[in-house]
PDB file of C-alpha atoms and ligand atoms in Angstrom:
ATOM      1  CA  MET J 476      -0.054   0.004   0.266  1.00 61.00           C
ATOM      2  CA  ALA J 477       0.974   3.592  -0.652  1.00 64.00           C
ATOM      3  CA  PRO J 478       2.856   5.044   2.561  1.00 65.00           C
ATOM      4  CA  ASN J 479       0.597   7.082   4.730  1.00 75.00           C
ATOM      5  CA  CYS J 480      -2.026   7.108   2.014  1.00 87.00           C
ATOM      6  CA  PRO J 481      -5.805   7.053   3.408  1.00 93.00           C
ATOM      7  CA  GLU J 482      -7.615   4.137   2.203  1.00 95.00           C
ATOM      8  CA  GLU J 483     -10.696   6.279   0.842  1.00 96.00           C
ATOM      9  CA  VAL J 484      -8.422   7.847  -2.369  1.00 97.00           C
ATOM     10  CA  ASP J 485      -6.006   4.914  -2.742  1.00 98.00           C
ATOM     11  CA  VAL J 486      -6.707   4.339  -5.974  1.00 98.00           C
ATOM     12  CA  PHE J 487      -3.700   1.604  -6.643  1.00 98.00           C
ATOM     13  CA  THR J 488      -3.729  -0.820  -3.834  1.00 97.00           C
ATOM     14  CA  ILE J 489      -6.701  -2.774  -4.529  1.00 97.00           C
ATOM     15  CA  PRO J 490      -6.317  -3.150  -8.499  1.00 98.00           C
ATOM     16  CA  HIS J 491      -2.728  -4.034  -7.515  1.00 98.00           C
ATOM     17  CA  SER J 492      -3.689  -7.279  -4.954  1.00 98.00           C
ATOM     18  CA  ARG J 493      -5.575  -8.607  -7.645  1.00 98.00           C
ATOM     19  CA  MET J 494      -2.317  -8.034 -10.242  1.00 98.00           C
ATOM     20  CA  LYS J 495      -0.001  -9.630  -7.748  1.00 98.00           C
ATOM     21  CA  GLU J 496      -2.468 -12.392  -7.121  1.00 98.00           C
ATOM     22  CA  LEU J 497      -2.225 -12.956 -10.897  1.00 98.00           C
ATOM     23  CA  VAL J 498       1.696 -13.028 -10.792  1.00 98.00           C
ATOM     24  CA  LYS J 499       1.620 -15.392  -8.132  1.00 98.00           C
ATOM     25  CA  LYS J 500      -0.508 -17.957  -9.813  1.00 97.00           C
ATOM     26  CA  TYR J 501       1.599 -17.742 -13.339  1.00 97.00           C
ATOM     27  CA  LEU J 502       4.749 -18.112 -11.008  1.00 97.00           C
ATOM     28  CA  ASN J 503       3.050 -21.063  -9.544  1.00 96.00           C
ATOM     29  CA  MET J 504       1.960 -22.665 -13.039  1.00 96.00           C
ATOM     30  CA  VAL J 505       5.151 -22.337 -14.369  1.00 96.00           C
ATOM     31  CA  SER J 506       7.332 -23.605 -11.979  1.00 94.00           C
ATOM     32  CA  GLU J 507       5.146 -27.034 -11.899  1.00 93.00           C
ATOM     33  CA  ILE J 508       4.203 -27.107 -15.424  1.00 95.00           C
ATOM     34  CA  ASN J 509       5.584 -30.160 -17.466  1.00 95.00           C
ATOM     35  CA  PHE J 510       6.026 -28.473 -20.827  1.00 96.00           C
ATOM     36  CA  ALA J 511       6.343 -31.800 -22.523  1.00 94.00           C
ATOM     37  CA  ASP J 512       2.789 -32.255 -22.021  1.00 95.00           C
ATOM     38  CA  ILE J 513       0.430 -31.014 -24.500  1.00 95.00           C
ATOM     39  CA  SER J 514      -2.299 -30.280 -21.912  1.00 95.00           C
ATOM     40  CA  HIS J 515      -0.521 -28.925 -19.195  1.00 94.00           C
ATOM     41  CA  LEU J 516       1.029 -26.596 -21.914  1.00 96.00           C
ATOM     42  CA  THR J 517      -2.093 -25.402 -23.287  1.00 96.00           C
ATOM     43  CA  ASN J 518      -4.206 -24.635 -19.923  1.00 96.00           C
ATOM     44  CA  LEU J 519      -0.920 -22.505 -19.019  1.00 97.00           C
ATOM     45  CA  LEU J 520      -0.995 -20.822 -22.048  1.00 97.00           C
ATOM     46  CA  GLU J 521      -4.777 -20.319 -21.599  1.00 97.00           C
ATOM     47  CA  ASN J 522      -4.313 -18.906 -18.498  1.00 97.00           C
ATOM     48  CA  LEU J 523      -1.575 -16.620 -19.821  1.00 98.00           C
ATOM     49  CA  VAL J 524      -3.510 -15.317 -22.321  1.00 97.00           C
ATOM     50  CA  ASN J 525      -6.365 -13.863 -19.670  1.00 97.00           C
ATOM     51  CA  THR J 526      -3.779 -12.795 -17.559  1.00 97.00           C
ATOM     52  CA  PHE J 527      -2.032 -10.586 -19.587  1.00 96.00           C
ATOM     53  CA  LYS J 528      -5.130  -9.389 -21.364  1.00 95.00           C
ATOM     54  CA  GLU J 529      -6.035  -8.473 -17.819  1.00 96.00           C
ATOM     55  CA  PHE J 530      -2.658  -6.919 -17.155  1.00 96.00           C
ATOM     56  CA  LYS J 531      -3.147  -4.711 -20.104  1.00 94.00           C
ATOM     57  CA  ALA J 532      -6.901  -3.855 -19.297  1.00 96.00           C
ATOM     58  CA  HIS J 533      -4.956  -2.607 -15.887  1.00 97.00           C
ATOM     59  CA  GLU J 534      -2.838  -0.617 -18.064  1.00 95.00           C
ATOM     60  CA  GLN J 535      -5.198   1.168 -19.836  1.00 95.00           C
ATOM     61  CA  ILE J 536      -7.501   1.853 -17.209  1.00 97.00           C
ATOM     62  CA  GLU J 537      -4.449   3.436 -15.190  1.00 97.00           C
ATOM     63  CA  ASN J 538      -3.825   5.519 -18.370  1.00 95.00           C
ATOM     64  CA  LYS J 539      -7.401   6.755 -18.896  1.00 96.00           C
ATOM     65  CA  TYR J 540      -8.391   7.274 -15.548  1.00 97.00           C
ATOM     66  CA  ILE J 541      -5.349   8.278 -13.358  1.00 97.00           C
ATOM     67  CA  MET J 542      -2.416   9.054 -15.431  1.00 95.00           C
ATOM     68  CA  LYS J 543      -4.406  10.998 -17.960  1.00 94.00           C
ATOM     69  CA  LYS J 544      -5.857  13.119 -15.404  1.00 96.00           C
ATOM     70  CA  LEU J 545      -2.661  13.665 -13.503  1.00 95.00           C
ATOM     71  CA  LYS J 546      -1.117  14.689 -16.608  1.00 92.00           C
ATOM     72  CA  ASP J 547      -4.097  17.338 -17.338  1.00 95.00           C
ATOM     73  CA  LYS J 548      -3.572  18.481 -13.955  1.00 95.00           C
ATOM     74  CA  LEU J 549       0.063  19.241 -14.080  1.00 93.00           C
ATOM     75  CA  ARG J 550      -0.071  20.745 -16.868  1.00 92.00           C
ATOM     76  CA  ALA J 551      -2.828  23.055 -16.060  1.00 94.00           C
ATOM     77  CA  LEU J 552      -0.781  24.128 -13.183  1.00 92.00           C
ATOM     78  CA  SER J 553       2.582  24.073 -15.095  1.00 92.00           C
ATOM     79  CA  VAL J 554       4.256  21.324 -13.450  1.00 90.00           C
ATOM     80  CA  ARG J 555       6.700  19.409 -15.261  1.00 85.00           C
ATOM     81  CA  ASN J 556       6.899  15.422 -15.159  1.00 80.00           C
ATOM     82  CA  THR J 557       7.923  13.311 -17.429  1.00 76.00           C
ATOM     83  CA  ALA J 558       7.484  10.276 -15.324  1.00 74.00           C
ATOM     84  CA  VAL J 559       4.096  10.759 -15.806  1.00 75.00           C
ATOM     85  CA  CYS J 560       4.015  10.402 -19.509  1.00 64.00           C
ATOM     86  CA  ASN J 561       6.428   7.310 -19.737  1.00 71.00           C
ATOM     87  CA  CYS J 562       5.321   5.001 -16.900  1.00 78.00           C
ATOM     88  CA  HIS J 563       3.344   2.320 -19.530  1.00 84.00           C
ATOM     89  CA  SER J 564       5.652   3.288 -22.339  1.00 77.00           C
ATOM     90  CA  ASP J 565       6.940  -0.287 -23.081  1.00 79.00           C
ATOM     91  CA  ASN J 566       5.725  -3.583 -24.768  1.00 86.00           C
ATOM     92  CA  GLN J 567       6.557  -5.802 -22.517  1.00 89.00           C
ATOM     93  CA  LEU J 568       2.700  -7.108 -22.312  1.00 92.00           C
ATOM     94  CA  THR J 569       2.483  -7.378 -26.091  1.00 92.00           C
ATOM     95  CA  ASP J 570       5.735  -9.389 -26.319  1.00 94.00           C
ATOM     96  CA  ILE J 571       4.858 -11.503 -23.737  1.00 95.00           C
ATOM     97  CA  LEU J 572       0.989 -12.187 -25.512  1.00 94.00           C
ATOM     98  CA  GLU J 573       2.993 -12.815 -28.601  1.00 95.00           C
ATOM     99  CA  LEU J 574       5.421 -15.297 -26.744  1.00 96.00           C
ATOM    100  CA  VAL J 575       1.948 -17.130 -25.790  1.00 96.00           C
ATOM    101  CA  GLN J 576       0.626 -17.268 -29.448  1.00 94.00           C
ATOM    102  CA  ASP J 577       4.098 -19.011 -30.444  1.00 93.00           C
ATOM    103  CA  GLY J 578       3.225 -21.556 -27.309  1.00 95.00           C
ATOM    104  CA  TYR J 579       0.154 -22.932 -29.065  1.00 95.00           C
ATOM    105  CA  LYS J 580       2.166 -23.349 -32.416  1.00 94.00           C
ATOM    106  CA  CYS J 581       4.812 -25.617 -29.946  1.00 91.00           C
ATOM    107  CA  THR J 582       1.634 -27.746 -29.266  1.00 89.00           C
ATOM    108  CA  GLN J 583       1.888 -29.186 -32.896  1.00 91.00           C
ATOM    109  CA  LYS J 584       5.896 -29.593 -32.515  1.00 93.00           C
ATOM    110  CA  THR J 585       8.202 -31.957 -30.959  1.00 95.00           C
ATOM    111  CA  GLU J 586       8.599 -32.532 -26.931  1.00 95.00           C
ATOM    112  CA  THR J 587      11.525 -30.699 -27.194  1.00 95.00           C
ATOM    113  CA  ASP J 588      10.739 -27.855 -28.972  1.00 95.00           C
ATOM    114  CA  ARG J 589       7.943 -27.796 -26.491  1.00 96.00           C
ATOM    115  CA  LYS J 590      10.791 -27.800 -23.448  1.00 95.00           C
ATOM    116  CA  ASN J 591      13.200 -25.271 -25.352  1.00 96.00           C
ATOM    117  CA  PHE J 592       9.912 -23.058 -25.599  1.00 96.00           C
ATOM    118  CA  GLY J 593       8.824 -23.442 -21.799  1.00 96.00           C
ATOM    119  CA  THR J 594      12.716 -22.176 -21.027  1.00 96.00           C
ATOM    120  CA  LYS J 595      12.195 -19.290 -22.988  1.00 96.00           C
ATOM    121  CA  LEU J 596       8.751 -18.529 -21.791  1.00 97.00           C
ATOM    122  CA  ARG J 597      10.003 -19.180 -17.939  1.00 96.00           C
ATOM    123  CA  LYS J 598      12.814 -16.658 -18.778  1.00 96.00           C
ATOM    124  CA  ALA J 599      10.349 -14.307 -20.485  1.00 96.00           C
ATOM    125  CA  LEU J 600       8.129 -14.265 -17.210  1.00 97.00           C
ATOM    126  CA  GLU J 601      10.671 -13.935 -14.592  1.00 96.00           C
ATOM    127  CA  ASP J 602      11.563 -11.073 -16.345  1.00 95.00           C
ATOM    128  CA  PHE J 603       8.560  -9.659 -17.098  1.00 95.00           C
ATOM    129  CA  THR J 604       7.535 -10.213 -13.190  1.00 96.00           C
ATOM    130  CA  GLU J 605      11.115  -8.310 -12.271  1.00 96.00           C
ATOM    131  CA  THR J 606       9.802  -5.098 -13.900  1.00 94.00           C
ATOM    132  CA  PHE J 607       5.873  -5.336 -13.282  1.00 95.00           C
ATOM    133  CA  ILE J 608       6.264  -5.452  -9.653  1.00 96.00           C
ATOM    134  CA  PRO J 609       8.642  -2.932  -9.071  1.00 95.00           C
ATOM    135  CA  HIS J 610       6.602  -0.953 -11.477  1.00 94.00           C
ATOM    136  CA  MET J 611       3.306  -1.145  -8.916  1.00 96.00           C
ATOM    137  CA  GLU J 612       5.436  -0.056  -6.424  1.00 96.00           C
ATOM    138  CA  GLU J 613       6.720   2.815  -8.078  1.00 93.00           C
ATOM    139  CA  GLU J 614       3.048   3.607  -9.032  1.00 95.00           C
ATOM    140  CA  GLU J 615       2.068   3.743  -5.115  1.00 96.00           C
ATOM    141  CA  ALA J 616       4.909   5.221  -3.945  1.00 95.00           C
ATOM    142  CA  VAL J 617       5.508   8.069  -6.220  1.00 93.00           C
ATOM    143  CA  PHE J 618       2.364   8.656  -8.239  1.00 95.00           C
ATOM    144  CA  GLN J 619      -0.510   8.140  -5.277  1.00 96.00           C
ATOM    145  CA  PRO J 620       1.410  10.733  -3.039  1.00 95.00           C
ATOM    146  CA  MET J 621       1.208  13.314  -6.187  1.00 95.00           C
ATOM    147  CA  LEU J 622      -2.369  12.473  -6.881  1.00 96.00           C
ATOM    148  CA  ILE J 623      -3.113  13.114  -3.136  1.00 96.00           C
ATOM    149  CA  LYS J 624      -0.994  16.351  -3.606  1.00 95.00           C
ATOM    150  CA  TYR J 625      -2.736  17.835  -6.395  1.00 96.00           C
ATOM    151  CA  PHE J 626      -6.335  16.211  -6.325  1.00 97.00           C
ATOM    152  CA  THR J 627      -8.716  17.015  -3.898  1.00 97.00           C
ATOM    153  CA  THR J 628     -10.263  14.239  -1.934  1.00 97.00           C
ATOM    154  CA  ASP J 629     -13.156  13.918  -3.628  1.00 97.00           C
ATOM    155  CA  GLU J 630     -11.596  14.151  -6.904  1.00 97.00           C
ATOM    156  CA  LEU J 631      -9.755  11.170  -5.837  1.00 98.00           C
ATOM    157  CA  ARG J 632     -13.001   9.438  -4.714  1.00 98.00           C
ATOM    158  CA  LYS J 633     -14.758   9.750  -7.654  1.00 98.00           C
ATOM    159  CA  ILE J 634     -11.102   8.225  -9.729  1.00 98.00           C
ATOM    160  CA  LYS J 635     -11.071   5.612  -7.319  1.00 98.00           C
ATOM    161  CA  TYR J 636     -14.660   4.622  -7.624  1.00 98.00           C
ATOM    162  CA  LYS J 637     -13.902   4.857 -11.598  1.00 98.00           C
ATOM    163  CA  VAL J 638     -10.604   2.796 -11.124  1.00 98.00           C
ATOM    164  CA  LEU J 639     -12.681   0.004  -9.112  1.00 98.00           C
ATOM    165  CA  GLU J 640     -15.715   0.083 -11.513  1.00 97.00           C
ATOM    166  CA  LYS J 641     -13.883  -0.562 -14.831  1.00 97.00           C
ATOM    167  CA  HIS J 642     -11.633  -3.480 -12.722  1.00 97.00           C
ATOM    168  CA  PHE J 643     -13.996  -5.403 -11.332  1.00 95.00           C
ATOM    169  CA  CYS J 644     -17.646  -4.326 -12.498  1.00 89.00           C
ATOM    170  CA  GLN J 645     -17.308  -4.936 -16.074  1.00 71.00           C
TER     171      GLN J 645
HETATM  172 FE1  FEO A 903      -0.626  -0.556 -11.819  1.00 80.45          FE
HETATM  173 FE2  FEO A 903       0.695   0.570 -14.431  1.00 80.45          FE
HETATM  174  O1  FEO A 903       0.326  -0.788 -13.414  1.00 80.45           O
END
């Protein structure tokens, strides 16, 4: 949770709990799976497609309902901050989804191909996790205090409501 952040205006902690739950789930799955087994592999790939689509939706919700509002507010106040513009600028989510699509092709290939794919996928997921967890921590530690500084409590309550609605009610 963001340090010293009242729960009513904390826009990150609840969605991030869900994202961390998904991370834990795929790390468990990928550590136990036998990549040579086609049904194990297919089950993992389906889980990853759903998970990374959810990560993408999370990012889009943050962009639209948090970062854009923060950017607009800073612009109106003539405050310069490039971090707000760049926090979702890489293609990691798309890269993983493309890799997962390659995994489906491996279901038609040899056991060795599937094992090799497994090594590549494990490494990609570990690399992703190593940046995604700190990214969420940064949002909580850096952007949440900025939101509190530049928005009123009532504005943040509305942002939080919208963020949770978009994550969990659609
Ligand atoms: Fe909350 Fe940008 O991940």
